[in-house]
Coordinates of C-alpha atoms in Angstrom, one line a residue:
M1 CA 45.6 -33.7 24.3
D2 CA 42.8 -33.6 26.7
P3 CA 40.8 -30.8 26.5
V4 CA 40.5 -30.6 30.2
T5 CA 43.5 -29.3 31.5
R6 CA 45.1 -27.8 34.4
R7 CA 46.9 -24.2 35.0
R8 CA 48.5 -23.6 38.4
G9 CA 48.7 -26.3 41.6
T10 CA 46.2 -25.6 44.0
L11 CA 47.2 -26.5 48.1
V12 CA 45.0 -28.3 50.2
V13 CA 45.3 -27.8 53.9
V14 CA 44.1 -30.2 56.6
S15 CA 44.6 -29.7 60.1
A16 CA 43.1 -31.5 63.1
P17 CA 44.0 -31.5 66.8
S18 CA 46.4 -34.2 67.7
G19 CA 44.3 -37.5 68.0
A20 CA 41.8 -36.6 65.4
G21 CA 43.3 -39.0 62.5
K22 CA 44.6 -36.2 60.1
T23 CA 47.8 -38.2 59.3
T24 CA 45.8 -41.6 58.6
L25 CA 43.1 -39.9 56.5
C26 CA 46.3 -38.0 55.0
R27 CA 47.7 -41.0 54.0
E28 CA 44.8 -43.1 53.3
V29 CA 43.8 -40.5 50.6
R30 CA 47.1 -40.4 48.6
S31 CA 46.4 -44.3 48.1
L32 CA 43.0 -43.1 46.7
I33 CA 44.5 -40.1 44.5
P34 CA 47.9 -41.2 43.1
D35 CA 48.6 -37.7 41.7
L36 CA 48.5 -36.2 44.7
T37 CA 51.5 -34.9 46.4
Y38 CA 52.5 -34.5 49.8
S39 CA 53.8 -31.8 51.4
V40 CA 56.6 -33.4 54.0
S41 CA 57.2 -30.8 56.7
Y42 CA 60.2 -30.0 58.7
T43 CA 60.1 -30.6 62.0
T44 CA 62.2 -30.2 65.4
R45 CA 60.6 -33.6 67.3
A46 CA 62.2 -37.1 67.2
P47 CA 60.8 -39.4 64.9
R48 CA 57.8 -41.4 66.4
P49 CA 57.9 -45.5 65.7
G50 CA 57.4 -45.8 62.5
E51 CA 58.3 -42.9 60.5
A52 CA 60.3 -42.1 58.2
E53 CA 62.7 -39.6 57.1
D54 CA 62.4 -37.8 54.0
K55 CA 58.3 -39.6 54.0
D56 CA 57.2 -38.4 57.1
F57 CA 58.8 -35.6 58.0
Y58 CA 62.3 -33.9 57.8
F59 CA 63.4 -34.3 61.0
V60 CA 66.2 -31.1 61.9
S61 CA 68.2 -29.9 64.8
A62 CA 66.6 -26.4 66.2
A63 CA 69.6 -24.3 64.6
A64 CA 69.2 -26.0 61.5
F65 CA 65.5 -25.1 61.8
K66 CA 66.3 -21.5 62.9
A67 CA 68.8 -20.5 60.5
M68 CA 66.2 -21.6 57.4
V69 CA 63.3 -18.9 59.2
E70 CA 66.2 -16.5 59.3
Q71 CA 66.8 -17.4 55.7
N72 CA 63.1 -16.7 54.8
E73 CA 63.0 -20.3 53.5
F74 CA 59.9 -21.5 54.9
A75 CA 56.0 -20.5 53.5
E76 CA 54.8 -21.2 57.0
W77 CA 56.1 -22.2 60.6
A78 CA 54.5 -22.5 64.3
I79 CA 56.1 -23.8 67.6
V80 CA 53.8 -26.4 68.8
H81 CA 54.4 -28.7 71.7
D82 CA 57.6 -27.3 72.2
N83 CA 59.0 -28.4 68.7
Y84 CA 59.4 -26.1 65.5
Y85 CA 56.9 -27.3 62.1
G86 CA 57.5 -25.7 58.7
T87 CA 56.9 -26.0 54.8
A88 CA 59.9 -25.0 52.9
A89 CA 58.4 -22.2 50.4
R90 CA 60.7 -23.3 46.9
P91 CA 59.2 -27.0 46.8
L92 CA 55.8 -25.7 47.4
E93 CA 56.5 -23.2 44.6
Q94 CA 57.9 -25.4 42.0
A95 CA 54.8 -28.0 42.6
L96 CA 52.5 -25.6 42.0
A97 CA 53.7 -24.1 39.0
A98 CA 53.8 -27.6 37.6
G99 CA 50.2 -27.7 38.1
L100 CA 50.3 -30.5 40.6
D101 CA 47.7 -30.6 43.1
I102 CA 50.0 -30.7 46.8
L103 CA 48.5 -31.9 50.3
L104 CA 49.1 -30.1 53.5
D105 CA 49.0 -32.0 57.2
I106 CA 49.4 -29.0 59.2
D107 CA 48.7 -26.9 62.4
T108 CA 46.4 -24.1 62.8
Q109 CA 48.8 -21.6 63.1
G110 CA 50.8 -22.7 59.9
A111 CA 47.4 -22.8 57.8
R112 CA 46.5 -19.1 58.4
Q113 CA 50.1 -18.3 57.3
L114 CA 49.6 -20.6 54.2
R115 CA 45.9 -19.1 53.7
T116 CA 46.8 -15.3 53.9
R117 CA 50.0 -16.4 51.3
Y118 CA 48.1 -19.0 49.2
P119 CA 44.5 -17.6 49.3
E120 CA 43.0 -20.1 46.7
A121 CA 44.0 -22.5 49.2
I122 CA 41.6 -25.3 49.9
S123 CA 41.2 -25.9 53.8
I124 CA 39.7 -28.7 55.3
F125 CA 39.6 -29.1 59.4
I126 CA 39.0 -32.6 61.1
A127 CA 37.9 -33.2 64.0
A128 CA 37.2 -36.3 66.3
P129 CA 33.2 -37.1 67.5
S130 CA 34.2 -35.6 70.8
L131 CA 36.8 -34.8 73.2
Q132 CA 36.7 -37.7 75.3
L133 CA 37.4 -39.9 72.3
L134 CA 39.9 -37.5 71.1
E135 CA 41.4 -38.0 74.6
E136 CA 41.3 -41.6 74.6
R137 CA 42.6 -42.1 71.1
L138 CA 46.2 -40.0 72.2
R139 CA 46.6 -42.7 75.3
E140 CA 45.8 -45.4 72.7
R141 CA 48.9 -43.8 70.8
K142 CA 51.2 -45.0 74.0
S143 CA 53.9 -42.4 72.5
D144 CA 53.1 -39.3 75.1
A145 CA 53.6 -38.9 78.6
P146 CA 50.6 -38.0 80.5
R147 CA 51.8 -34.7 81.2
E148 CA 51.8 -34.4 77.7
I149 CA 48.6 -35.8 77.2
A150 CA 47.3 -32.7 78.5
G151 CA 49.1 -30.6 77.4
R152 CA 47.8 -31.5 73.8
M153 CA 44.4 -31.7 75.0
A154 CA 44.5 -27.8 76.1
R155 CA 45.9 -27.3 72.7
A156 CA 42.9 -28.8 71.2
R157 CA 40.3 -27.0 72.7
E158 CA 42.0 -24.1 71.5
E159 CA 42.5 -25.2 67.7
I160 CA 38.4 -26.8 67.4
A161 CA 37.4 -22.9 68.3
A162 CA 39.5 -22.0 64.8
W163 CA 37.4 -24.7 63.0
R164 CA 35.3 -22.1 61.1
E165 CA 38.4 -20.4 59.5
Y166 CA 38.2 -23.9 57.5
N167 CA 36.0 -24.4 54.0
Y168 CA 35.3 -27.9 55.2
L169 CA 34.9 -29.6 58.7
I170 CA 35.1 -33.7 58.6
I171 CA 33.6 -35.6 62.2
N172 CA 36.3 -38.5 61.7
R173 CA 33.9 -40.8 63.7
D174 CA 34.8 -43.7 61.1
L175 CA 37.7 -44.0 59.4
K176 CA 36.8 -44.8 55.8
E177 CA 33.6 -42.4 55.7
A178 CA 35.9 -40.2 56.4
V179 CA 38.5 -40.8 53.8
D180 CA 35.4 -40.9 51.4
Q181 CA 34.9 -36.9 52.4
L182 CA 37.9 -36.3 52.2
A183 CA 38.8 -37.4 48.4
S184 CA 35.2 -36.5 47.7
I185 CA 36.5 -32.7 48.3
I186 CA 39.4 -32.7 46.3
Q187 CA 38.0 -34.6 43.8
A188 CA 35.2 -31.7 43.5
E189 CA 37.1 -29.2 43.6
R190 CA 39.2 -30.1 41.2
C191 CA 36.2 -29.6 38.9
R192 CA 35.4 -26.1 40.0
T193 CA 35.7 -24.3 36.7
N194 CA 37.9 -21.4 37.9
R195 CA 40.7 -24.5 38.5
L196 CA 40.3 -25.4 34.9
Q197 CA 41.6 -24.3 31.5
L198 CA 39.6 -25.3 28.8
N199 CA 40.5 -26.0 25.0
L200 CA 37.1 -25.0 23.5
S201 CA 37.6 -25.7 20.3
D202 CA 37.7 -29.5 21.5
L203 CA 34.5 -29.4 23.8
A204 CA 30.7 -28.8 23.4
L205 CA 30.7 -25.8 25.2
P206 CA 29.9 -22.2 23.8
E207 CA 32.3 -19.4 24.9
S208 CA 29.9 -17.3 27.1

């Protein structure tokens, strides 16, 4: 048996304004850390090209989402850009109890709720190098109308102001560099002594 075992799993909460690249970073880091569980959120927005049900999001109606809110089924939920987003509580608790580390790609509102509920969570904020570049990335996606882009930029300014609430900040200047930083943070947190359970009889470590 491995002398170093996990206790309860850890939440890794990643937030960023639209266009900063957090979805891409989260996808890439999951390929580097295969035993990292990804939390699939619920949303009422329409799927974007290339997005898949049960993989990227659970796409539900506003009525279904509100019913889940009334039944207290979410660990966090928020309204972002006129759509509902939320993380179901039961699968999250089951994964944590099984000792799994979970990656969550959520907005700043949801991150605040999760930090209150799980104060031991690791929070990471992703930012673009500049607001100008952020807007360019939004326009290059060609998935939003000019009015929606303006709304996302206004929201981005609010979200960027919250970066000091997070444990870590990554400036996404270069994709590979940002992915490596995100992976390094997760791997380092896994090695923190207060997250490990040691069988000291199998290690050359004193108990005190």
